[in-house]
Amino acid sequence: VAGLWPFHAPRNQVTWSAGGNGLRFGHRGTILSSGQFLAANAPADAPCSLEIWFEPSLAGASGTLFAFYAQGSPRQFSLHQSITDLALRSDIRDGSYRTRRASLYVEDIFRQGRPLFVTVTSNGGQTAVYIDGVLARTDPGFPLTGRDFDGELVVANSPTTDDSWSGLLQGLAFYNQALSPAQVLHHYETCIERGSPDVSENERAVAL
């Protein structure tokens, strides 16, 4: 019972959005994927993309938007709100059990009361971040591949520490290919118009 008062597990503060589709996360809330993502055997340079449509409760807060966790895995990818910045992090452990952390920041994008549609694509070692369908940052050295989408998906908290995020989550998607700029913009526009992206079968969605 150490650390728990008054001697019960804290209530999971996750509810359906009252105003439409989406999940509202309170001060303490977490959701877990119903199964494991199996990407450990993907090629080391496998292309990939992710999309997340969300609105933070506070512009000046910090927390983990989502992370993948597989016990014993040498890699862990996570996405964070870092006050007003967006942060991508990749923790890679070598054969000596030393961990190297790579980070990629997109600065000053969070505003209270403003929803964001973030797309991240990676192909051939080039990682690109789009905000509302528009390219915001590229990084040729950030180590993101389809292999990082492996294990259990933990949303609105970290699997290894207390780092909860609060706000409204309206959509989350993962792909086994690098979306083109035209596809990124089309998904954003259809999400705003219809509430969900127009995804074709050849876009290789892993989860939506």
mmCIF file of C-alpha atoms in Angstrom:
data_model
loop_
_atom_site.group_PDB
_atom_site.id
_atom_site.type_symbol
_atom_site.label_atom_id
_atom_site.label_comp_id
_atom_site.label_asym_id
_atom_site.label_seq_id
_atom_site.Cartn_x
_atom_site.Cartn_y
_atom_site.Cartn_z
ATOM 1 C CA VAL A 1 0.000 0.000 0.000
ATOM 2 C CA ALA A 2 3.029 2.277 0.012
ATOM 3 C CA GLY A 3 2.212 5.511 -1.774
ATOM 4 C CA LEU A 4 -1.507 4.769 -2.213
ATOM 5 C CA TRP A 5 -4.008 6.685 -0.124
ATOM 6 C CA PRO A 6 -6.606 5.866 1.035
ATOM 7 C CA PHE A 7 -5.459 2.335 0.278
ATOM 8 C CA HIS A 8 -6.935 1.779 -3.161
ATOM 9 C CA ALA A 9 -5.724 2.110 -6.718
ATOM 10 C CA PRO A 10 -6.310 5.621 -8.113
ATOM 11 C CA ARG A 11 -9.322 5.953 -10.404
ATOM 12 C CA ASN A 12 -8.432 5.893 -14.103
ATOM 13 C CA GLN A 13 -9.590 9.326 -15.258
ATOM 14 C CA VAL A 14 -10.533 8.520 -18.858
ATOM 15 C CA THR A 15 -13.988 9.269 -20.271
ATOM 16 C CA TRP A 16 -15.614 9.518 -23.674
ATOM 17 C CA SER A 17 -15.744 13.087 -24.950
ATOM 18 C CA ALA A 18 -19.134 14.672 -24.300
ATOM 19 C CA GLY A 19 -18.954 16.800 -27.446
ATOM 20 C CA GLY A 20 -18.222 14.076 -29.985
ATOM 21 C CA ASN A 21 -15.719 11.347 -30.796
ATOM 22 C CA GLY A 22 -12.638 11.205 -28.625
ATOM 23 C CA LEU A 23 -11.258 10.345 -25.206
ATOM 24 C CA ARG A 24 -10.860 12.896 -22.423
ATOM 25 C CA PHE A 25 -7.893 12.271 -20.112
ATOM 26 C CA GLY A 26 -7.937 13.814 -16.654
ATOM 27 C CA HIS A 27 -5.012 14.446 -14.323
ATOM 28 C CA ARG A 28 -4.432 10.689 -13.989
ATOM 29 C CA GLY A 29 -5.503 8.616 -16.960
ATOM 30 C CA THR A 30 -4.061 5.831 -19.107
ATOM 31 C CA ILE A 31 -5.274 3.504 -21.844
ATOM 32 C CA LEU A 32 -3.491 0.394 -23.108
ATOM 33 C CA SER A 33 -3.711 -1.376 -26.441
ATOM 34 C CA SER A 34 -5.788 -4.552 -26.365
ATOM 35 C CA GLY A 35 -2.874 -6.495 -27.877
ATOM 36 C CA GLN A 36 0.789 -6.326 -28.781
ATOM 37 C CA PHE A 37 2.194 -4.573 -31.845
ATOM 38 C CA LEU A 38 4.636 -7.050 -33.396
ATOM 39 C CA ALA A 39 7.347 -5.134 -35.214
ATOM 40 C CA ALA A 40 10.571 -6.378 -33.611
ATOM 41 C CA ASN A 41 11.449 -8.398 -36.722
ATOM 42 C CA ALA A 42 10.822 -5.541 -39.159
ATOM 43 C CA PRO A 43 13.811 -4.443 -41.283
ATOM 44 C CA ALA A 44 16.146 -2.059 -39.491
ATOM 45 C CA ASP A 45 15.321 0.740 -41.947
ATOM 46 C CA ALA A 46 11.599 -0.002 -42.400
ATOM 47 C CA PRO A 47 9.650 3.172 -43.342
ATOM 48 C CA CYS A 48 6.796 4.249 -41.097
ATOM 49 C CA SER A 49 4.374 7.038 -40.235
ATOM 50 C CA LEU A 50 2.176 8.042 -37.336
ATOM 51 C CA GLU A 51 -0.670 10.496 -36.903
ATOM 52 C CA ILE A 52 -2.168 11.914 -33.716
ATOM 53 C CA TRP A 53 -5.055 14.375 -33.420
ATOM 54 C CA PHE A 54 -5.353 15.888 -29.950
ATOM 55 C CA GLU A 55 -5.844 18.962 -27.783
ATOM 56 C CA PRO A 56 -3.886 19.448 -24.523
ATOM 57 C CA SER A 57 -5.658 20.664 -21.395
ATOM 58 C CA LEU A 58 -2.785 23.034 -20.624
ATOM 59 C CA ALA A 59 -0.315 24.701 -22.965
ATOM 60 C CA GLY A 60 2.370 24.903 -20.283
ATOM 61 C CA ALA A 61 2.254 21.309 -19.056
ATOM 62 C CA SER A 62 4.358 18.251 -19.819
ATOM 63 C CA GLY A 63 3.547 14.568 -20.219
ATOM 64 C CA THR A 64 3.864 11.485 -22.400
ATOM 65 C CA LEU A 65 1.320 11.390 -25.233
ATOM 66 C CA PHE A 66 2.091 7.748 -25.974
ATOM 67 C CA ALA A 67 4.880 5.197 -25.806
ATOM 68 C CA PHE A 68 5.535 1.665 -27.001
ATOM 69 C CA TYR A 69 6.750 -0.811 -24.394
ATOM 70 C CA ALA A 70 8.069 -4.354 -24.818
ATOM 71 C CA GLN A 71 9.840 -5.924 -21.858
ATOM 72 C CA GLY A 72 13.485 -6.529 -22.697
ATOM 73 C CA SER A 73 13.324 -4.610 -25.974
ATOM 74 C CA PRO A 74 16.465 -2.617 -26.802
ATOM 75 C CA ARG A 75 14.335 0.200 -28.252
ATOM 76 C CA GLN A 76 11.571 2.381 -26.878
ATOM 77 C CA PHE A 77 9.873 5.155 -28.853
ATOM 78 C CA SER A 78 7.676 7.817 -27.237
ATOM 79 C CA LEU A 79 5.976 11.119 -28.067
ATOM 80 C CA HIS A 80 5.723 13.950 -25.511
ATOM 81 C CA GLN A 81 4.318 17.372 -24.760
ATOM 82 C CA SER A 82 7.231 19.295 -23.258
ATOM 83 C CA ILE A 83 5.613 22.542 -22.056
ATOM 84 C CA THR A 84 4.907 24.246 -25.427
ATOM 85 C CA ASP A 85 7.179 21.948 -27.475
ATOM 86 C CA LEU A 86 6.546 18.587 -29.121
ATOM 87 C CA ALA A 87 9.263 16.022 -28.362
ATOM 88 C CA LEU A 88 10.019 12.704 -30.066
ATOM 89 C CA ARG A 89 12.286 10.396 -28.066
ATOM 90 C CA SER A 90 13.977 7.143 -28.917
ATOM 91 C CA ASP A 91 15.812 5.199 -26.208
ATOM 92 C CA ILE A 92 18.222 2.646 -27.684
ATOM 93 C CA ARG A 93 20.131 0.183 -25.487
ATOM 94 C CA ASP A 94 23.385 -1.342 -26.691
ATOM 95 C CA GLY A 95 24.899 -4.729 -25.907
ATOM 96 C CA SER A 96 26.424 -3.355 -22.694
ATOM 97 C CA TYR A 97 22.987 -2.269 -21.427
ATOM 98 C CA ARG A 98 23.870 1.389 -21.798
ATOM 99 C CA THR A 99 20.995 3.523 -23.095
ATOM 100 C CA ARG A 100 21.391 6.290 -25.641
ATOM 101 C CA ARG A 101 18.527 8.766 -25.979
ATOM 102 C CA ALA A 102 17.873 10.587 -29.231
ATOM 103 C CA SER A 103 15.428 13.503 -29.206
ATOM 104 C CA LEU A 104 13.748 15.640 -31.834
ATOM 105 C CA TYR A 105 11.894 18.835 -30.852
ATOM 106 C CA VAL A 106 9.348 20.968 -32.673
ATOM 107 C CA GLU A 107 9.245 24.188 -30.709
ATOM 108 C CA ASP A 108 6.359 26.322 -29.515
ATOM 109 C CA ILE A 109 3.361 24.570 -31.084
ATOM 110 C CA PHE A 110 1.035 24.071 -28.104
ATOM 111 C CA ARG A 111 -1.692 26.632 -27.446
ATOM 112 C CA GLN A 112 -4.495 26.120 -24.938
ATOM 113 C CA GLY A 113 -7.822 25.487 -26.629
ATOM 114 C CA ARG A 114 -6.229 24.674 -29.983
ATOM 115 C CA PRO A 115 -6.379 21.124 -31.392
ATOM 116 C CA LEU A 116 -3.346 19.812 -33.278
ATOM 117 C CA PHE A 117 -2.966 17.204 -36.014
ATOM 118 C CA VAL A 118 0.611 15.910 -35.913
ATOM 119 C CA THR A 119 2.060 13.592 -38.565
ATOM 120 C CA VAL A 120 5.522 12.013 -38.350
ATOM 121 C CA THR A 121 7.025 10.162 -41.319
ATOM 122 C CA SER A 122 10.350 8.358 -41.614
ATOM 123 C CA ASN A 123 12.081 6.846 -44.625
ATOM 124 C CA GLY A 124 15.739 6.128 -45.275
ATOM 125 C CA GLY A 125 16.847 7.811 -42.042
ATOM 126 C CA GLN A 126 14.989 11.055 -42.790
ATOM 127 C CA THR A 127 12.314 11.941 -40.220
ATOM 128 C CA ALA A 128 9.769 14.668 -40.987
ATOM 129 C CA VAL A 129 7.202 16.256 -38.666
ATOM 130 C CA TYR A 130 4.064 17.934 -40.021
ATOM 131 C CA ILE A 131 1.736 20.173 -38.018
ATOM 132 C CA ASP A 132 -1.805 20.465 -39.409
ATOM 133 C CA GLY A 133 -0.641 19.087 -42.761
ATOM 134 C CA VAL A 134 2.307 21.498 -43.123
ATOM 135 C CA LEU A 135 5.966 20.468 -42.845
ATOM 136 C CA ALA A 136 7.442 21.872 -39.619
ATOM 137 C CA ARG A 137 10.740 20.037 -39.117
ATOM 138 C CA THR A 138 13.022 17.473 -40.723
ATOM 139 C CA ASP A 139 15.897 15.577 -39.122
ATOM 140 C CA PRO A 140 18.216 13.216 -41.044
ATOM 141 C CA GLY A 141 19.593 11.691 -37.849
ATOM 142 C CA PHE A 142 16.584 10.812 -35.689
ATOM 143 C CA PRO A 143 16.424 6.972 -35.514
ATOM 144 C CA LEU A 144 12.728 6.249 -36.166
ATOM 145 C CA THR A 145 11.718 3.140 -38.153
ATOM 146 C CA GLY A 146 8.794 0.745 -38.317
ATOM 147 C CA ARG A 147 10.676 -1.428 -35.835
ATOM 148 C CA ASP A 148 9.882 1.143 -33.113
ATOM 149 C CA PHE A 149 6.144 0.383 -33.282
ATOM 150 C CA ASP A 150 6.638 -2.742 -31.178
ATOM 151 C CA GLY A 151 5.065 -3.989 -27.948
ATOM 152 C CA GLU A 152 2.174 -2.626 -25.939
ATOM 153 C CA LEU A 153 0.910 0.850 -26.736
ATOM 154 C CA VAL A 154 0.555 3.050 -23.633
ATOM 155 C CA VAL A 155 -1.438 6.261 -24.189
ATOM 156 C CA ALA A 156 -1.313 9.400 -21.998
ATOM 157 C CA ASN A 157 1.392 8.101 -19.687
ATOM 158 C CA SER A 158 4.825 6.512 -19.651
ATOM 159 C CA PRO A 159 5.213 2.740 -19.152
ATOM 160 C CA THR A 160 8.270 3.250 -16.949
ATOM 161 C CA THR A 161 7.572 6.374 -14.872
ATOM 162 C CA ASP A 162 4.716 8.627 -13.754
ATOM 163 C CA ASP A 163 4.415 11.118 -16.627
ATOM 164 C CA SER A 164 0.694 11.453 -17.290
ATOM 165 C CA TRP A 165 -0.751 13.746 -19.959
ATOM 166 C CA SER A 166 -4.183 15.382 -19.813
ATOM 167 C CA GLY A 167 -6.329 16.558 -22.693
ATOM 168 C CA LEU A 168 -8.556 15.318 -25.516
ATOM 169 C CA LEU A 169 -7.408 12.553 -27.870
ATOM 170 C CA GLN A 170 -9.436 12.450 -31.087
ATOM 171 C CA GLY A 171 -7.402 10.120 -33.285
ATOM 172 C CA LEU A 172 -4.273 7.984 -33.495
ATOM 173 C CA ALA A 173 -2.901 6.002 -36.438
ATOM 174 C CA PHE A 174 0.239 4.060 -37.403
ATOM 175 C CA TYR A 175 1.407 3.046 -40.888
ATOM 176 C CA ASN A 176 3.998 0.684 -42.375
ATOM 177 C CA GLN A 177 5.034 3.253 -44.964
ATOM 178 C CA ALA A 178 6.199 6.866 -45.163
ATOM 179 C CA LEU A 179 3.201 8.988 -46.137
ATOM 180 C CA SER A 180 3.860 11.507 -48.898
ATOM 181 C CA PRO A 181 3.288 15.248 -48.301
ATOM 182 C CA ALA A 182 0.113 14.996 -50.415
ATOM 183 C CA GLN A 183 -1.178 12.093 -48.306
ATOM 184 C CA VAL A 184 -0.343 13.933 -45.085
ATOM 185 C CA LEU A 185 -2.341 16.983 -46.189
ATOM 186 C CA HIS A 186 -5.254 14.857 -47.440
ATOM 187 C CA HIS A 187 -5.522 12.982 -44.134
ATOM 188 C CA TYR A 188 -5.510 16.260 -42.201
ATOM 189 C CA GLU A 189 -8.151 17.868 -44.398
ATOM 190 C CA THR A 190 -10.470 14.848 -44.268
ATOM 191 C CA CYS A 191 -10.067 14.598 -40.487
ATOM 192 C CA ILE A 192 -11.140 18.214 -40.074
ATOM 193 C CA GLU A 193 -14.048 17.810 -42.508
ATOM 194 C CA ARG A 194 -15.357 14.360 -41.518
ATOM 195 C CA GLY A 195 -13.810 13.502 -38.148
ATOM 196 C CA SER A 196 -11.580 10.715 -39.498
ATOM 197 C CA PRO A 197 -8.870 10.463 -42.173
ATOM 198 C CA ASP A 198 -9.618 9.102 -45.628
ATOM 199 C CA VAL A 199 -7.211 6.132 -45.597
ATOM 200 C CA SER A 200 -6.871 3.873 -48.639
ATOM 201 C CA GLU A 201 -5.951 0.178 -48.456
ATOM 202 C CA ASN A 202 -2.565 0.710 -50.105
ATOM 203 C CA GLU A 203 -1.469 3.095 -47.332
ATOM 204 C CA ARG A 204 -0.742 0.081 -45.095
ATOM 205 C CA ALA A 205 -2.373 1.240 -41.881
ATOM 206 C CA VAL A 206 -1.263 -0.886 -38.918
ATOM 207 C CA ALA A 207 -3.766 0.689 -36.529
ATOM 208 C CA LEU A 208 -6.342 3.451 -36.810
#
